[in-house]
XYZ file of C-alpha atoms in Angstrom:
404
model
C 6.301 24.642 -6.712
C 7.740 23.849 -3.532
C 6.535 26.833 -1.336
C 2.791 25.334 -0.890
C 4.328 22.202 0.902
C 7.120 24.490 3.023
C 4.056 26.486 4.188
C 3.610 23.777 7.166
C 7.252 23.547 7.866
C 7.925 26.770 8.153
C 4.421 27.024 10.624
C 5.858 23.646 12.260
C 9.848 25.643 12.732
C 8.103 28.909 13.937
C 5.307 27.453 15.635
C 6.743 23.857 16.172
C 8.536 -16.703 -18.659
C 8.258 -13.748 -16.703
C 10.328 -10.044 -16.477
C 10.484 -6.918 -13.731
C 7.550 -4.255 -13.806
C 8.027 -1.142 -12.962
C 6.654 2.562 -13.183
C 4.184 2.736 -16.256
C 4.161 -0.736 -16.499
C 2.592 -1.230 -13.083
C 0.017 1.558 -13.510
C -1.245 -0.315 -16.615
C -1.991 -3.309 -14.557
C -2.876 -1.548 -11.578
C -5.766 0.235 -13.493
C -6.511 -3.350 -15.004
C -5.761 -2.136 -18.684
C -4.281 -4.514 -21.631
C -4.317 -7.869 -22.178
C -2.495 -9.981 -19.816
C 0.695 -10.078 -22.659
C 1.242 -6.540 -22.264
C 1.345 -6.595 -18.760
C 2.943 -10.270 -17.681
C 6.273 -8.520 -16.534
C 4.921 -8.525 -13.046
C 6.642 -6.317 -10.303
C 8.791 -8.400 -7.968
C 9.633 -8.199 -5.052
C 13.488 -7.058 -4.241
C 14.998 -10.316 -3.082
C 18.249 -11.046 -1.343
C 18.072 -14.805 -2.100
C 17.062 -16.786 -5.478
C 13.675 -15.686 -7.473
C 10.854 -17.518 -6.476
C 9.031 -19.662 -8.508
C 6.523 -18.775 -10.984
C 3.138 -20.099 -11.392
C 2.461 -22.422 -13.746
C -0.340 -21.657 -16.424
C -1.667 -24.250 -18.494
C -3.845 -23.525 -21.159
C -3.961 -22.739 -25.449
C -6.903 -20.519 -24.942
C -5.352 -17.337 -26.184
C -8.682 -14.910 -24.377
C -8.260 -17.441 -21.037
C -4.551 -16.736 -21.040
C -4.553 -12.964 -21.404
C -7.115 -13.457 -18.113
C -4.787 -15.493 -16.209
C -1.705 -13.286 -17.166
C -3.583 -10.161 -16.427
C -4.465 -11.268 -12.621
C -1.063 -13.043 -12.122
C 0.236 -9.617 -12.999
C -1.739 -7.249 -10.826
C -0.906 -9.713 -7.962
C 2.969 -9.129 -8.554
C 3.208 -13.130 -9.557
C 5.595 -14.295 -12.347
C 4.245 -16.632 -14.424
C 5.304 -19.310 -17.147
C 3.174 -20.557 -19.513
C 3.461 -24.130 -20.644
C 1.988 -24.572 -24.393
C 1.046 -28.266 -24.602
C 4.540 -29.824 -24.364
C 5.670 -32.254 -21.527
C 5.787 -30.518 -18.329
C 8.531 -32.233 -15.700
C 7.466 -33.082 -12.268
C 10.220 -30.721 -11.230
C 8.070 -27.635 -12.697
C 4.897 -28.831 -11.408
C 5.778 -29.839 -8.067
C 7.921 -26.390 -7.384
C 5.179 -23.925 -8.563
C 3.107 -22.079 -5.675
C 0.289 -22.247 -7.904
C -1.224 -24.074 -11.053
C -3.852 -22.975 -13.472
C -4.829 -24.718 -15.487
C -7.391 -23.540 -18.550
C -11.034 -25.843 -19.667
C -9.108 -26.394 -22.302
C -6.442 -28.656 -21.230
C -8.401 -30.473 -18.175
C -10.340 -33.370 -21.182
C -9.097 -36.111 -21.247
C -7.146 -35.428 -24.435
C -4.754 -33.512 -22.881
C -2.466 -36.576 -22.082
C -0.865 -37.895 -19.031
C -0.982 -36.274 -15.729
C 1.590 -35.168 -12.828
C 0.776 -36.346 -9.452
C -2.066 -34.888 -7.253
C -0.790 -32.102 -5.360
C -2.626 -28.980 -3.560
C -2.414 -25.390 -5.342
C -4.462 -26.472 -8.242
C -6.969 -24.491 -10.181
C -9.182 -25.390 -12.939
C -10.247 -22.045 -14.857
C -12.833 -21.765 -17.188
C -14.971 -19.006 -18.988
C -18.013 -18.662 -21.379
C -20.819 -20.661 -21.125
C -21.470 -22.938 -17.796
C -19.530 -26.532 -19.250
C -21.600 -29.545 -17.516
C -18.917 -31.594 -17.360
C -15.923 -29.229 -15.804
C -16.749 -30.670 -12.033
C -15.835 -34.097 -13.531
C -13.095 -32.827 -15.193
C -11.656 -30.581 -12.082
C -12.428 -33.982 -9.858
C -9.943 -36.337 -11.971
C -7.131 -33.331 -11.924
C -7.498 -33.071 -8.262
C -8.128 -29.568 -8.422
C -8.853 -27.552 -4.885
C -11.263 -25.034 -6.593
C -13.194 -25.148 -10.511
C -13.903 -21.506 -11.185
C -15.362 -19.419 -13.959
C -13.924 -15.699 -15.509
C -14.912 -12.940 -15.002
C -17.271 -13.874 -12.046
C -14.803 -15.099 -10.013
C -11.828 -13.014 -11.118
C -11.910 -11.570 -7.503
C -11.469 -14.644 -5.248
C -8.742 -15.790 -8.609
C -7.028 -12.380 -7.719
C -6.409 -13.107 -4.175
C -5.560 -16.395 -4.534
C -2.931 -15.747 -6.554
C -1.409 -13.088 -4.522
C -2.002 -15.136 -1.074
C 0.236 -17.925 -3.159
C 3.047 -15.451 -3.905
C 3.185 -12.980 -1.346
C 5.015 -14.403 2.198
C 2.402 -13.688 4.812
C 4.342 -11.740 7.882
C 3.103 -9.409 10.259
C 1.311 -6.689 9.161
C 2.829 -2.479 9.351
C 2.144 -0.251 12.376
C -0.213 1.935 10.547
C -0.001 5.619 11.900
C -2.168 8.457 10.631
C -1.657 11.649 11.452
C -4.126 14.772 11.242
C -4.031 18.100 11.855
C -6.547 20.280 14.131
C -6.386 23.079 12.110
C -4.554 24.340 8.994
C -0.832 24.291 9.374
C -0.546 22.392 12.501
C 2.242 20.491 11.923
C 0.690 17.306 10.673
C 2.304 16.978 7.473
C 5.464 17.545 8.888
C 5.165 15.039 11.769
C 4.321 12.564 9.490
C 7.150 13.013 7.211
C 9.327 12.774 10.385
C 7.807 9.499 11.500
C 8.257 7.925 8.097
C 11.739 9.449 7.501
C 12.710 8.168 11.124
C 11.621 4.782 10.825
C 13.330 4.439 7.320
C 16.335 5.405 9.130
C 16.138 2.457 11.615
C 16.414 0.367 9.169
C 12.315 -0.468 8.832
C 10.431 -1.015 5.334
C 8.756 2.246 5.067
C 5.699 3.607 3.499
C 4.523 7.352 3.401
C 1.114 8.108 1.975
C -0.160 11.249 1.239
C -3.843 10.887 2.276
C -4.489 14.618 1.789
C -5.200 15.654 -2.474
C -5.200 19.263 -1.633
C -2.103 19.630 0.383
C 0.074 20.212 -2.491
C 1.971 16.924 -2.477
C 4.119 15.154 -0.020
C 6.570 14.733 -2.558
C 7.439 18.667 -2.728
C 7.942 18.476 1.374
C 10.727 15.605 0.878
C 12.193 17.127 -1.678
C 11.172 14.392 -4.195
C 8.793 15.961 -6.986
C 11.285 15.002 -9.497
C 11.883 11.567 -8.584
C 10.143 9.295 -11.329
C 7.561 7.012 -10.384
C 3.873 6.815 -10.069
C 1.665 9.322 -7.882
C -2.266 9.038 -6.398
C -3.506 9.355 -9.908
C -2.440 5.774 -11.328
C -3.994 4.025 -8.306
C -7.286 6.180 -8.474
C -8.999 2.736 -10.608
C -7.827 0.069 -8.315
C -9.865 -2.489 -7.146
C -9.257 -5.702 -5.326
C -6.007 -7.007 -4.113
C -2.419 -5.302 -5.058
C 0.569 -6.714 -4.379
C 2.800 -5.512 -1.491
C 6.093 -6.299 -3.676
C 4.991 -4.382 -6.672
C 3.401 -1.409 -5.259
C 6.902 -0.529 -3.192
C 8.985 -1.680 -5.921
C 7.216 1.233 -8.023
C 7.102 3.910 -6.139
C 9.637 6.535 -5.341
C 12.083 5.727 -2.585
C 13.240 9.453 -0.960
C 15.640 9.375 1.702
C 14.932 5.488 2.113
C 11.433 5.041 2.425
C 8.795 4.242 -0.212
C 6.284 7.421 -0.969
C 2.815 7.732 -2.800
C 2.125 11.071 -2.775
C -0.558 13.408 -4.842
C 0.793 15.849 -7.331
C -0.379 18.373 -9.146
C -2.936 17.486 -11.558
C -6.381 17.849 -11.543
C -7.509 14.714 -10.233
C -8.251 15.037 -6.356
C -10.521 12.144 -5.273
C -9.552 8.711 -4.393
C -12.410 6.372 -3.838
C -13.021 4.234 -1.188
C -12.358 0.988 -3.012
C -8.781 2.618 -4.104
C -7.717 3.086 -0.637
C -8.620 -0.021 0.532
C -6.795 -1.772 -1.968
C -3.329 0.329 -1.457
C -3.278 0.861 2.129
C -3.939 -3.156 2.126
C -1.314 -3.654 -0.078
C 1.391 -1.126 1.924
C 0.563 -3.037 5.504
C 1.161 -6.362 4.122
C 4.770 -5.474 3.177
C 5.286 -5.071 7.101
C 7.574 -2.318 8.904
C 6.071 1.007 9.090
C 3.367 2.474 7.017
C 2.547 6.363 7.774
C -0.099 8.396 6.422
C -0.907 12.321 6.036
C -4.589 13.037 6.905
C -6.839 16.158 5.879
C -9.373 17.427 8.818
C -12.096 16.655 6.250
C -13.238 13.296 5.414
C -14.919 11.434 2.439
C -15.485 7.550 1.818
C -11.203 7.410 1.209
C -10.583 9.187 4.371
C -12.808 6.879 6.464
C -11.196 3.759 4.922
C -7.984 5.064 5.809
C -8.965 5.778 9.796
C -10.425 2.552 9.871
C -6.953 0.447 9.251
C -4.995 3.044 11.322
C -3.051 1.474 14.598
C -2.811 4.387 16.029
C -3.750 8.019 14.941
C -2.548 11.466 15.882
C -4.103 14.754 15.980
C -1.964 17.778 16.185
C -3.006 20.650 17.883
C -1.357 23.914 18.542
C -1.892 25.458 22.156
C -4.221 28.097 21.165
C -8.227 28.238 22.326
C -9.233 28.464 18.625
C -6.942 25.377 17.508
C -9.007 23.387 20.347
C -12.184 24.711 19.039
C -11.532 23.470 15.691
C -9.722 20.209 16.638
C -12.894 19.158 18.457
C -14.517 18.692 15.468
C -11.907 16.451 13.924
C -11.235 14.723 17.170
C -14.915 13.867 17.076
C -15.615 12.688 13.902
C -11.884 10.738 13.564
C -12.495 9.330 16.972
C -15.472 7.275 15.896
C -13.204 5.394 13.269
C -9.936 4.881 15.113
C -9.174 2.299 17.247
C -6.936 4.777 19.401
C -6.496 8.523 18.563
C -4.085 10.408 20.883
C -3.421 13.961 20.850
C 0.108 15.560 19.846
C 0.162 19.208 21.216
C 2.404 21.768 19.785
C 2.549 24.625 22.274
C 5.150 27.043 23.614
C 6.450 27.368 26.630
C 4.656 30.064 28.916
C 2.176 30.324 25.936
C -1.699 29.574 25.125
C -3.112 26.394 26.773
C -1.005 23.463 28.318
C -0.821 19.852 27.184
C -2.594 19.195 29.862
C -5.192 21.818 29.490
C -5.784 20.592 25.378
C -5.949 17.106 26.467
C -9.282 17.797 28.605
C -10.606 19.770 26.395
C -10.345 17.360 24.024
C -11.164 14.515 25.828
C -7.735 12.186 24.359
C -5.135 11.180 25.898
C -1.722 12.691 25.025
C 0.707 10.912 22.864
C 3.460 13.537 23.693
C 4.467 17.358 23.871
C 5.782 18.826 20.262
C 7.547 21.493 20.352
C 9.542 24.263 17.696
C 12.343 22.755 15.510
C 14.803 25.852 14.782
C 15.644 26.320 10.994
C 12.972 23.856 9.789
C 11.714 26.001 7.235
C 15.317 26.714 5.699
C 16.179 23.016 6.285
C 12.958 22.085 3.630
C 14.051 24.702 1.334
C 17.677 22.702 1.600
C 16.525 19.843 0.576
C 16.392 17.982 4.003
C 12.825 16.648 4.796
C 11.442 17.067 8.395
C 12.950 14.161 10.386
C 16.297 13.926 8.819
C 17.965 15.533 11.422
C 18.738 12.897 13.894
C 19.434 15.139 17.064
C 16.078 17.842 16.090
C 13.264 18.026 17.962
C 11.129 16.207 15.331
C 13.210 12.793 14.994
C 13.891 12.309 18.347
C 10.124 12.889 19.083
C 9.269 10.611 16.427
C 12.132 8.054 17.391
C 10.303 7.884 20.981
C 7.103 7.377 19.691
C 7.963 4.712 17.242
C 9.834 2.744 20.692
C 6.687 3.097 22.505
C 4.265 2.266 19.392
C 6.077 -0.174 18.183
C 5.450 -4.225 19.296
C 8.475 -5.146 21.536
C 11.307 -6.664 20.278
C 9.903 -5.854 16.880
C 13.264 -6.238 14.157
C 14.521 -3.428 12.208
């Protein structure tokens, strides 16, 4: 199985009340399937200091609470459910967030907490009259309805849990033509950044490149691959997408494998390539030279994007193309030319006939190939060719003084 991803490296070396989710549990929510009981062990985030607070959820409607619980999980949010006994100021001051159900906003539901902001009033069925009245004496900041507003809900909830921070450097990397070297580069940038001590993400943008899992050694790693994400929509959360993926050779990786699904949509992407910039660091991700809907999403968030070329006149024929039609969706695309020393075209020469500027000279790492079929991913060798390119690139791409 893993020859079809060594096929580039060996071109690249001769050429150059609340619980944890994990795994299944987080492609049940992520595909929004089950009621919000099944799924309320939300994925959270790895933390070095004390658990943050849940959100609070009010409410003895059991359909409304399966809602709430269903969105607080797909978010990554803990939540605790309070079921009509007192509630302490403690508990409602502390919690990032506070829904509360229709149910318990009449005035029979008792005494009230002080007014404070991070209050919902959630509702669903029929339009209720009287719910602005209702969401006006709880001091609520929004009165909402389910499902129609399950979207602007979803994002809510996440924008109360997750820490906002500065989002990845977002790197794509394509190749001209067919075993250029692109996979491997972008293993190398991903493995290299992990290695400075940088939250990571690889994604393997490409369904029919055999998986990048296979390349870094990690097919038999458990955790989930393309296929759970194909059916999400909306927001994810940054701490439960890395906590469930694999982590190989420190960095976190969603790659394709080897079933017979091969198309993410557009919505999908969006929502995971959101969801992997938001966690900060680094975020990499393996282009094909053919786009759909997916692959333009993806160029559109990139930073920076890469196209590697080998110094030969028909690689610059066919990277003209790509250049072309990934140039209209990238901010900056900058060429990465693999050539040989007294061989084929120059970097120079490739970048004017591909009109991009050059983000640096590749060349041949020795022993690549056998160094995949060792187990060691391209990039893990500090002092080869491909980390220390990848190490200068990151310095340069990177925003200065940025932490590791």
């Amino acid at each position: 199985m893993r020859r079809a991803a060594e096929t580039e490296a060996a071109e690249t070396g001769a050429a150059g009340t609340a619980g944890t989710r994990t795994g299944a549990a987080w492609a049940k929510a992520a595909r929004g399937l089950g009621t919000g009981r099944q799924v309320r062990a939300a994925g959270r985030e790895k933390r070095e200091k004390a658990a943050a607070e849940p959100i609070l959820v009010l409410t003895e409607d059991e359909e409304l609470l399966d809602d709430l619980l269903r969105l607080c999980a797909a978010a990554g949010a803990d939540a605790e459910v309070v079921h009509g006994g007192p509630l302490t100021a403690a508990r409602w001051e502390r919690a990032p967030l506070v829904l509360i159900g229709g149910d318990r906003a009449g005035p029979e539901a008792g005494r009230r907490p002080p007014r404070r902001p991070g209050v919902l009033l959630v509702g669903r069925g029929p339009h209720d009259p009287d719910v602005w009245a209702r969401g006006l004496a709880l001091g609520a900041e929004q009165v909402l309805r389910l499902p129609e507003e399950e979207p602007w809900l979803a994002e809510r909830i996440a924008d109360a849990v997750e820490r906002p921070g500065p989002p990845a450097l977002t790197l794509g990397v394509l190749g001209g033509r067919g075993g250029a070297g692109a996979s491997s580069l972008a293993c190398a940038l991903a493995v290299t950044a992990a290695r400075q001590g940088r939250p990571t993400t690889l994604i393997d943008g490409d369904p029919h490149g055999g998986g990048l899992d296979l390349l870094l050694g990690a097919e038999r790693l458990p955790g989930p691959r393309w296929p759970t994400f194909v059916s999400a929509r909306g927001r994810l959360s940054s701490a439960a997408l890395a906590e469930s993926l694999p982590t190989p050779h420190g960095l976190h990786l969603l790659s394709w494998d080897r079933s017979d699904v091969t198309r993410v949509p557009a919505e999908a992407m969006r929502s995971v390539l959101g969801a992997a910039r938001r966690g900060g660091g680094v975020v990499v991700i393996d282009l094909p030279r053919t786009g759909d809907e997916a692959v333009a999403e993806a160029l559109g968030q990139l930073d920076l994007g890469l196209l590697v070329v080998p110094g030969e006149l028909r690689a610059a024929a066919a990277a003209r193309g790509v250049a072309a039609a990934a140039g209209a969706l990238v901010r900056d695309l900058r060429l990465v030319a693999r050539v040989r020393a007294g061989h084929g075209l120059t970097p120079a020469e490739l970048s004017r006939l591909l009109d991009l500027p050059l983000a640096g000279e590749l060349p041949d790492e020795p022993g690549l190939a056998a160094a995949v079929d060792a187990g060691k991913p391209p990039g893990s060798r500090p002092r080869g060719v491909l980390a220390r390119f990848s190490a200068a690139l990151l310095e340069r791409a990177l925003p200065a003084g940025a932490a590791a």
